[in-house]
Tab-separated table of C-alpha atoms in Angstrom:
chain	number	residue	atom	x	y	z
V	266	MET	CA	201.618	42.177	69.156
V	267	ALA	CA	198.895	41.827	66.557
V	268	GLU	CA	198.287	45.524	66.152
V	269	PHE	CA	200.772	48.051	64.868
V	270	GLU	CA	199.834	51.462	63.598
V	271	PHE	CA	201.466	53.036	60.576
V	272	GLU	CA	200.938	56.650	59.587
V	273	PHE	CA	201.623	56.714	55.848
V	274	ASP	CA	199.672	59.946	55.498
V	275	SER	CA	197.192	62.001	57.449
V	276	ASP	CA	194.168	60.394	55.782
V	277	GLN	CA	195.199	56.776	56.247
V	278	HIS	CA	195.041	54.735	59.446
V	279	VAL	CA	196.903	51.495	58.785
V	280	ILE	CA	196.873	48.495	61.116
V	281	CYS	CA	199.040	45.395	60.818
V	282	LEU	CA	196.778	42.352	60.899
V	283	HIS	CA	199.109	39.669	62.256
V	284	GLY	CA	197.252	36.435	62.896
V	285	ASP	CA	194.739	34.055	61.346
V	286	LEU	CA	191.528	35.025	59.579
V	287	GLU	CA	188.656	32.560	59.328
V	288	LEU	CA	186.530	33.679	56.394
V	289	LYS	CA	183.342	32.362	54.829
V	290	ILE	CA	182.143	33.870	51.563
V	291	MET	CA	178.538	32.747	51.420
V	292	GLU	CA	176.541	34.320	48.591
V	293	ALA	CA	175.658	37.487	46.696
V	294	GLN	CA	172.346	38.803	45.418
V	295	HIS	CA	171.122	41.010	42.572
V	296	LEU	CA	174.426	41.304	40.731
V	297	PRO	CA	174.257	43.204	37.434
V	298	ASN	CA	174.687	41.311	34.189
V	299	LEU	CA	177.694	43.179	32.798
V	300	SER	CA	177.753	41.117	29.613
V	301	LEU	CA	174.149	42.082	28.853
V	302	LEU	CA	174.925	45.738	29.549
V	303	ASN	CA	177.889	45.591	27.175
V	304	ILE	CA	175.743	43.961	24.475
V	305	ARG	CA	173.168	46.735	24.790
V	306	GLN	CA	175.895	49.389	24.539
V	307	LEU	CA	177.313	47.759	21.414
V	308	ARG	CA	173.836	47.528	19.927
V	309	ARG	CA	173.255	51.246	20.510
V	310	CYS	CA	176.638	52.010	18.949
V	311	PHE	CA	175.916	49.970	15.814
V	312	THR	CA	172.428	51.446	15.560
V	313	ALA	CA	173.842	54.971	15.739
V	314	CYS	CA	176.515	54.169	13.161
V	315	SER	CA	174.038	52.601	10.722
V	316	GLY	CA	171.932	55.799	10.622
V	317	SER	CA	168.603	56.175	8.894
V	318	ALA	CA	169.760	54.395	5.733
V	319	THR	CA	169.326	50.997	7.344
V	320	VAL	CA	166.015	49.334	6.649
V	321	GLU	CA	164.883	47.289	9.635
V	322	SER	CA	163.493	43.877	8.818
V	323	PRO	CA	160.412	42.806	10.737
V	324	HIS	CA	162.239	39.576	11.551
V	325	THR	CA	164.967	41.483	13.437
V	326	SER	CA	162.888	44.219	15.008
V	327	THR	CA	163.254	45.201	18.658
V	328	SER	CA	159.944	43.615	19.500
V	329	ALA	CA	161.111	40.347	17.985
V	330	LEU	CA	164.342	40.436	19.976
V	331	HIS	CA	162.414	40.814	23.222
V	332	LYS	CA	160.583	37.576	22.474
V	333	HIS	CA	163.835	35.654	22.971
V	334	LYS	CA	164.828	34.646	26.471
V	335	VAL	CA	167.629	36.826	27.832
V	336	VAL	CA	170.619	34.637	28.686
V	337	ASP	CA	172.319	35.331	32.020
V	338	PHE	CA	176.012	35.689	31.140
V	339	CYS	CA	177.280	36.790	34.579
V	340	ASN	CA	180.069	34.514	35.881
V	341	PRO	CA	180.855	35.997	39.301
V	342	TYR	CA	183.678	35.277	41.715
V	343	VAL	CA	185.283	37.106	44.654
V	344	GLU	CA	188.895	38.085	45.326
V	345	VAL	CA	190.052	39.108	48.803
V	346	VAL	CA	192.786	41.747	48.694
V	347	ALA	CA	195.011	42.889	51.573
V	348	SER	CA	196.703	46.072	50.391
V	349	THR	CA	197.844	44.945	46.918
V	350	VAL	CA	198.059	41.213	47.672
V	351	THR	CA	195.300	38.764	46.732
V	352	VAL	CA	195.011	36.422	49.725
V	353	ALA	CA	191.947	34.385	48.692
V	354	ARG	CA	189.727	33.754	45.687
V	355	THR	CA	186.466	31.877	45.306
V	356	ARG	CA	185.517	29.623	42.448
V	357	VAL	CA	183.611	31.039	39.467
V	358	ILE	CA	179.857	30.391	39.455
V	359	LYS	CA	178.591	30.238	35.877
V	360	ASN	CA	175.581	32.116	34.513
V	361	THR	CA	173.968	33.583	37.613
V	362	THR	CA	173.376	36.970	39.198
V	363	ASN	CA	172.657	35.355	42.578
V	364	PRO	CA	175.738	33.168	43.176
V	365	LYS	CA	176.141	30.909	46.206
V	366	TRP	CA	179.806	30.100	46.853
V	367	ASN	CA	179.620	28.812	50.459
V	368	GLN	CA	183.431	28.656	50.608
V	369	HIS	CA	185.581	28.670	53.742
V	370	PHE	CA	189.111	30.082	53.880
V	371	HIS	CA	191.793	29.977	56.581
V	372	ILE	CA	194.065	32.935	55.806
V	373	PRO	CA	197.336	33.611	57.685
V	374	LEU	CA	197.865	37.374	57.691
V	375	ALA	CA	200.849	39.625	58.390
V	376	HIS	CA	199.734	42.618	56.351
V	377	PRO	CA	199.655	46.359	57.148
V	378	VAL	CA	196.263	47.434	55.783
V	379	ASN	CA	193.629	50.097	56.130
V	380	SER	CA	190.921	47.582	55.252
V	381	LEU	CA	190.307	44.230	53.615
V	382	THR	CA	188.828	44.619	50.154
V	383	PHE	CA	186.414	42.106	48.647
V	384	GLN	CA	186.318	42.522	44.873
V	385	VAL	CA	183.302	40.963	43.186
V	386	LYS	CA	184.256	40.250	39.574
V	387	ASP	CA	182.669	38.901	36.407
V	388	ASP	CA	184.757	36.354	34.513
V	389	ASP	CA	184.311	36.281	30.732
V	390	ILE	CA	186.272	35.431	27.602
V	391	PHE	CA	187.764	38.929	27.435
V	392	GLY	CA	189.060	38.835	31.023
V	393	SER	CA	187.704	39.884	34.390
V	394	GLU	CA	185.592	42.968	35.027
V	395	VAL	CA	184.996	44.414	38.483
V	396	ILE	CA	181.314	44.460	39.426
V	397	GLY	CA	181.908	46.248	42.727
V	398	THR	CA	183.787	46.134	46.014
V	399	VAL	CA	183.267	45.821	49.761
V	400	ASP	CA	185.750	47.308	52.239
V	401	ILE	CA	185.837	46.147	55.873
V	402	LYS	CA	187.994	48.345	58.085
V	403	ALA	CA	191.028	46.726	59.701
V	404	SER	CA	190.133	48.482	62.960
V	405	ARG	CA	186.927	46.430	63.038
V	406	ILE	CA	188.588	43.155	62.053
V	407	VAL	CA	191.433	43.401	64.590
V	408	THR	CA	188.991	43.385	67.541
V	409	GLY	CA	188.528	39.644	66.993
V	410	LYS	CA	184.744	39.896	67.158
V	411	LEU	CA	182.659	37.722	64.856
V	412	ILE	CA	181.522	39.684	61.799
V	413	SER	CA	178.514	38.184	60.031
V	414	ASP	CA	176.429	40.419	57.834
V	415	TRP	CA	175.155	41.411	54.413
V	416	PHE	CA	177.334	44.143	52.909
V	417	PRO	CA	176.307	46.449	50.044
V	418	ILE	CA	178.556	46.118	47.005
V	419	LEU	CA	179.819	49.593	46.164
V	420	GLY	CA	180.471	50.673	42.599
V	421	SER	CA	177.844	48.374	41.137
V	422	SER	CA	175.489	49.651	38.444
V	423	LYS	CA	172.604	48.396	40.603
V	424	THR	CA	171.727	49.780	44.022
V	425	ASP	CA	170.499	46.581	45.683
V	426	THR	CA	173.550	44.340	45.131
V	427	LYS	CA	174.910	42.789	48.315
V	428	ILE	CA	177.144	39.990	49.578
V	429	ASN	CA	176.989	37.812	52.684
V	430	LEU	CA	180.304	37.458	54.564
V	431	VAL	CA	181.283	35.768	57.831
V	432	LEU	CA	184.752	36.419	59.265
V	433	GLN	CA	186.677	36.359	62.527
V	434	PHE	CA	190.285	37.312	63.191
V	435	THR	CA	192.546	35.723	65.831
V	436	PRO	CA	195.763	37.619	66.705
V	437	PHE	CA	198.777	35.336	66.659
V	438	GLU	CA	199.573	35.892	70.366
V	439	GLU	CA	196.134	34.536	71.281
V	440	ASN	CA	196.629	31.328	69.307
V	441	PRO	CA	197.761	28.573	71.735
V	442	ARG	CA	199.676	26.874	68.927
V	443	TYR	CA	202.205	29.703	68.953
V	444	ASN	CA	202.641	30.138	72.716
V	445	HIS	CA	205.780	28.015	72.860
V	446	GLY	CA	206.747	28.099	69.219
V	447	ILE	CA	205.646	25.644	66.554
V	448	ALA	CA	206.655	22.174	67.682
V	449	SER	CA	205.830	18.903	65.988
V	450	GLU	CA	207.147	15.400	65.761
V	451	LYS	CA	209.890	14.731	63.270
V	452	GLY	CA	208.544	13.287	60.073
V	453	SER	CA	210.070	10.974	57.518
V	454	CYS	CA	210.314	13.116	54.394
V	455	TRP	CA	211.214	10.437	51.858
V	456	GLU	CA	208.619	8.041	53.217
V	457	ASP	CA	205.978	10.804	53.155
V	458	ILE	CA	206.913	11.612	49.539
V	459	CYS	CA	206.595	7.944	48.612
V	460	HIS	CA	203.111	7.694	50.122
V	461	ALA	CA	202.024	10.966	48.487
V	462	ILE	CA	203.230	9.886	45.027
V	463	SER	CA	201.698	6.423	45.394
V	464	GLU	CA	198.315	7.856	46.406
V	465	ALA	CA	198.192	10.650	43.782
V	466	ARG	CA	195.249	10.495	41.379
V	467	HIS	CA	195.690	13.469	39.064
V	468	LEU	CA	199.197	14.972	39.003
V	469	ILE	CA	202.803	14.534	40.100
V	470	TYR	CA	205.169	17.428	39.332
V	471	ILE	CA	208.866	17.157	40.239
V	472	VAL	CA	211.537	19.852	39.890
V	473	GLY	CA	215.142	19.263	40.877
V	474	TRP	CA	218.751	19.922	40.017
V	475	SER	CA	219.233	16.152	40.063
V	476	VAL	CA	216.568	13.439	39.973
V	477	PHE	CA	217.827	9.850	39.677
V	478	HIS	CA	215.358	7.208	38.561
V	479	LYS	CA	217.149	4.422	40.479
V	480	VAL	CA	216.587	6.003	43.898
V	481	ARG	CA	214.549	3.925	46.349
V	482	LEU	CA	212.439	6.250	48.481
V	483	VAL	CA	211.680	3.900	51.386
V	484	ARG	CA	214.283	1.534	52.790
V	485	GLU	CA	213.303	1.334	56.451
V	486	PRO	CA	209.493	1.669	56.476
V	487	THR	CA	207.818	2.830	59.672
V	488	ARG	CA	204.341	2.037	58.344
V	489	PRO	CA	202.882	-0.295	55.699
V	490	LEU	CA	203.983	0.623	52.197
V	491	PRO	CA	201.315	1.817	49.755
V	492	ARG	CA	200.700	0.129	46.424
V	493	GLY	CA	203.882	0.553	44.364
V	494	GLY	CA	205.812	1.872	47.358
V	495	ASP	CA	208.449	-0.851	47.044
V	496	LEU	CA	209.415	0.330	43.543
V	497	LYS	CA	212.332	2.585	42.692
V	498	LEU	CA	211.452	6.207	41.913
V	499	GLY	CA	211.523	5.873	38.127
V	500	GLU	CA	209.475	2.674	38.140
V	501	LEU	CA	206.977	4.236	40.552
V	502	LEU	CA	206.523	7.311	38.339
V	503	LYS	CA	205.991	5.137	35.253
V	504	PHE	CA	203.517	3.022	37.213
V	505	LYS	CA	201.518	6.104	38.249
V	506	SER	CA	201.535	7.569	34.738
V	507	GLU	CA	200.160	4.292	33.371
V	508	GLU	CA	197.315	4.674	35.887
V	509	GLY	CA	196.410	7.972	34.205
V	510	VAL	CA	198.229	10.360	36.541
V	511	ARG	CA	199.958	13.255	34.776
V	512	VAL	CA	203.676	13.051	35.632
V	513	LEU	CA	205.916	15.993	34.683
V	514	MET	CA	209.600	16.401	35.566
V	515	VAL	CA	211.986	19.334	35.120
V	516	VAL	CA	215.631	18.350	35.689
V	517	TRP	CA	218.760	20.467	35.339
V	518	ASP	CA	220.638	19.853	32.090
V	519	ASP	CA	224.307	19.354	32.924
V	520	LYS	CA	226.144	20.696	29.863
V	521	THR	CA	229.136	18.441	30.549
V	522	SER	CA	227.078	15.256	30.213
V	523	ARG	CA	226.497	13.722	26.799
V	524	ASP	CA	223.954	11.364	25.326
V	525	MET	CA	226.566	8.834	24.201
V	526	LEU	CA	230.071	9.478	25.587
V	527	PHE	CA	230.771	10.861	29.078
V	528	GLN	CA	227.136	10.398	30.084
V	529	SER	CA	227.666	11.022	33.803
V	530	GLY	CA	229.099	14.497	33.253
V	531	MET	CA	231.275	16.483	35.614
V	532	MET	CA	228.529	16.839	38.245
V	533	GLN	CA	227.369	13.197	37.939
V	534	THR	CA	223.682	14.130	38.142
V	535	HIS	CA	222.560	11.231	35.891
V	536	ASP	CA	220.461	13.687	33.863
V	537	GLU	CA	220.998	11.901	30.532
V	538	GLU	CA	220.457	8.499	32.121
V	539	THR	CA	217.198	9.670	33.722
V	540	ARG	CA	216.008	11.252	30.467
V	541	ARG	CA	216.649	8.033	28.546
V	542	PHE	CA	214.849	5.979	31.196
V	543	PHE	CA	211.619	7.951	30.705
V	544	LYS	CA	211.957	8.254	26.914
V	545	HIS	CA	209.017	6.680	25.041
V	546	SER	CA	207.017	6.480	28.287
V	547	SER	CA	203.990	8.501	29.380
V	548	VAL	CA	206.193	10.426	31.834
V	549	THR	CA	207.318	13.831	30.539
V	550	CYS	CA	210.931	14.463	31.567
V	551	VAL	CA	212.549	17.694	30.352
V	552	LEU	CA	216.208	18.649	30.820
V	553	THR	CA	216.483	22.398	31.384
V	554	PRO	CA	219.821	24.253	31.323
V	555	ARG	CA	220.734	27.255	33.452
V	556	ASN	CA	221.192	30.036	30.895
V	557	ALA	CA	223.222	33.062	31.909
V	558	SER	CA	222.224	36.639	31.178
V	559	SER	CA	222.990	37.795	27.644
V	560	LYS	CA	224.645	40.859	29.202
V	561	LEU	CA	227.532	38.698	30.418
V	562	GLY	CA	230.523	37.948	28.260
V	563	TYR	CA	230.951	34.619	26.461
V	564	ILE	CA	233.348	33.164	29.055
V	565	LYS	CA	231.077	34.063	31.979
V	566	GLN	CA	228.061	32.632	30.149
V	567	GLN	CA	229.867	29.309	29.747
V	568	VAL	CA	230.902	29.282	33.416
V	569	VAL	CA	227.359	29.992	34.617
V	570	GLY	CA	225.817	27.444	32.258
V	571	THR	CA	228.281	24.757	33.336
V	572	LEU	CA	228.717	25.262	37.076
V	573	PHE	CA	225.412	26.782	38.180
V	574	THR	CA	222.045	25.025	38.238
V	575	HIS	CA	218.471	26.104	38.635
V	576	HIS	CA	218.086	25.188	42.273
V	577	GLN	CA	214.371	24.835	42.818
V	578	LYS	CA	213.591	21.519	44.495
V	579	CYS	CA	209.991	20.498	44.968
V	580	VAL	CA	207.506	17.664	44.621
V	581	LEU	CA	203.878	18.630	43.978
V	582	VAL	CA	201.094	16.035	44.156
V	583	ASP	CA	197.353	15.935	44.675
V	584	THR	CA	196.354	14.363	47.994
V	585	GLN	CA	193.200	13.552	49.914
V	586	ALA	CA	191.407	16.519	51.465
V	587	PHE	CA	188.132	16.773	53.371
V	588	GLY	CA	185.370	14.471	52.146
V	589	ASN	CA	185.627	13.652	48.446
V	590	THR	CA	187.795	16.652	47.596
V	591	ARG	CA	191.494	16.761	46.721
V	592	LYS	CA	194.192	19.307	47.544
V	593	ILE	CA	197.709	20.123	46.357
V	594	THR	CA	200.509	19.058	48.717
V	595	ALA	CA	203.991	20.502	48.174
V	596	PHE	CA	207.287	19.130	49.483
V	597	LEU	CA	209.777	22.012	49.411
V	598	GLY	CA	213.341	22.649	50.482
V	599	GLY	CA	216.508	20.604	50.234
V	600	ILE	CA	214.856	17.639	48.548
V	601	ASP	CA	217.471	15.904	46.398
V	602	LEU	CA	215.901	12.777	44.918
V	603	CYS	CA	219.272	11.557	43.748
V	604	ASP	CA	221.953	9.123	44.818
V	605	GLY	CA	223.937	9.869	47.948
V	606	ARG	CA	221.227	11.942	49.623
V	607	TYR	CA	219.073	9.432	51.514
V	608	ASP	CA	218.635	10.224	55.207
V	609	THR	CA	216.449	9.490	58.231
V	610	PRO	CA	215.495	11.613	61.272
V	611	GLU	CA	218.135	9.724	63.273
V	612	HIS	CA	220.892	10.780	60.799
V	613	ARG	CA	222.748	7.533	61.354
V	614	LEU	CA	225.508	6.244	59.085
V	615	PHE	CA	224.710	3.411	56.678
V	616	ARG	CA	226.182	1.865	53.573
V	617	ASP	CA	223.358	1.918	51.046
V	618	LEU	CA	223.165	5.457	49.654
V	619	GLN	CA	221.651	4.603	46.280
């Protein structure tokens, strides 16, 4: 069910919003200029501290200051908070008290909340400052009815500040996608990674306990290979970095492997070989050890540092989104871009595991 009630205390009626929220944060009007207010407060403070001994120059008089155009320093954005979790955030609009974000969010929710809170904030060099908030009760959201309205921003130093929001909640049991579970066709992970890396324009970030530059990502293509798709992983990453894509790699540092002798190490992760391959290239490859807690004894620290790895495995790239925009695509899970790990959805046996 999409609705569960929790009684944390007598004054709080909490509902579990379990489903998908379609949210549009359109615009806000008449926001206060917090930076200008702070400047005025500082000016009053300095004026009070200077006392009557200060002689005011006609060139810096109050009337002269008013002749200058007041700069609008407000840089507003909105954060959407469910309980204590930020589930969405708009971009920052520079120098305006009437921002127009026009941003759409699809937010999966499974949060016990009393209300959704929209925090309107001002971003400046000293950090963020809350202009005001809007609370929409969970009991209203969970009905699934379309909510489209102007909401007053509470806590603002001005009384006429408001924000335009459009939102509609769909409980998970009413979503046809979930009626019979989430089913999809089997993909080809390594082939998808190859296409994503080949088509990246801005960044390629790879983290792994073992990443071998000689791995060939696609050996039995099911669709035409992209430009550079026939290259081995290391050559492909160098190729993309030479195109101007930022390529960063974090690979586990096997303490038993050495730069000169016994390069393969006990775990045979090829970490030193991979590091040398990318040395003096535009690809940044860093070997990172697994350091044990300083609270452990010396022997245990050596065991942890030798036998245990950091085990995050992911590939992050920018990919095509709607229109001319880009998005971040993440490949997560048991992704070992090293020798002996290649597989296909059919899981058949084959000889070439490099």
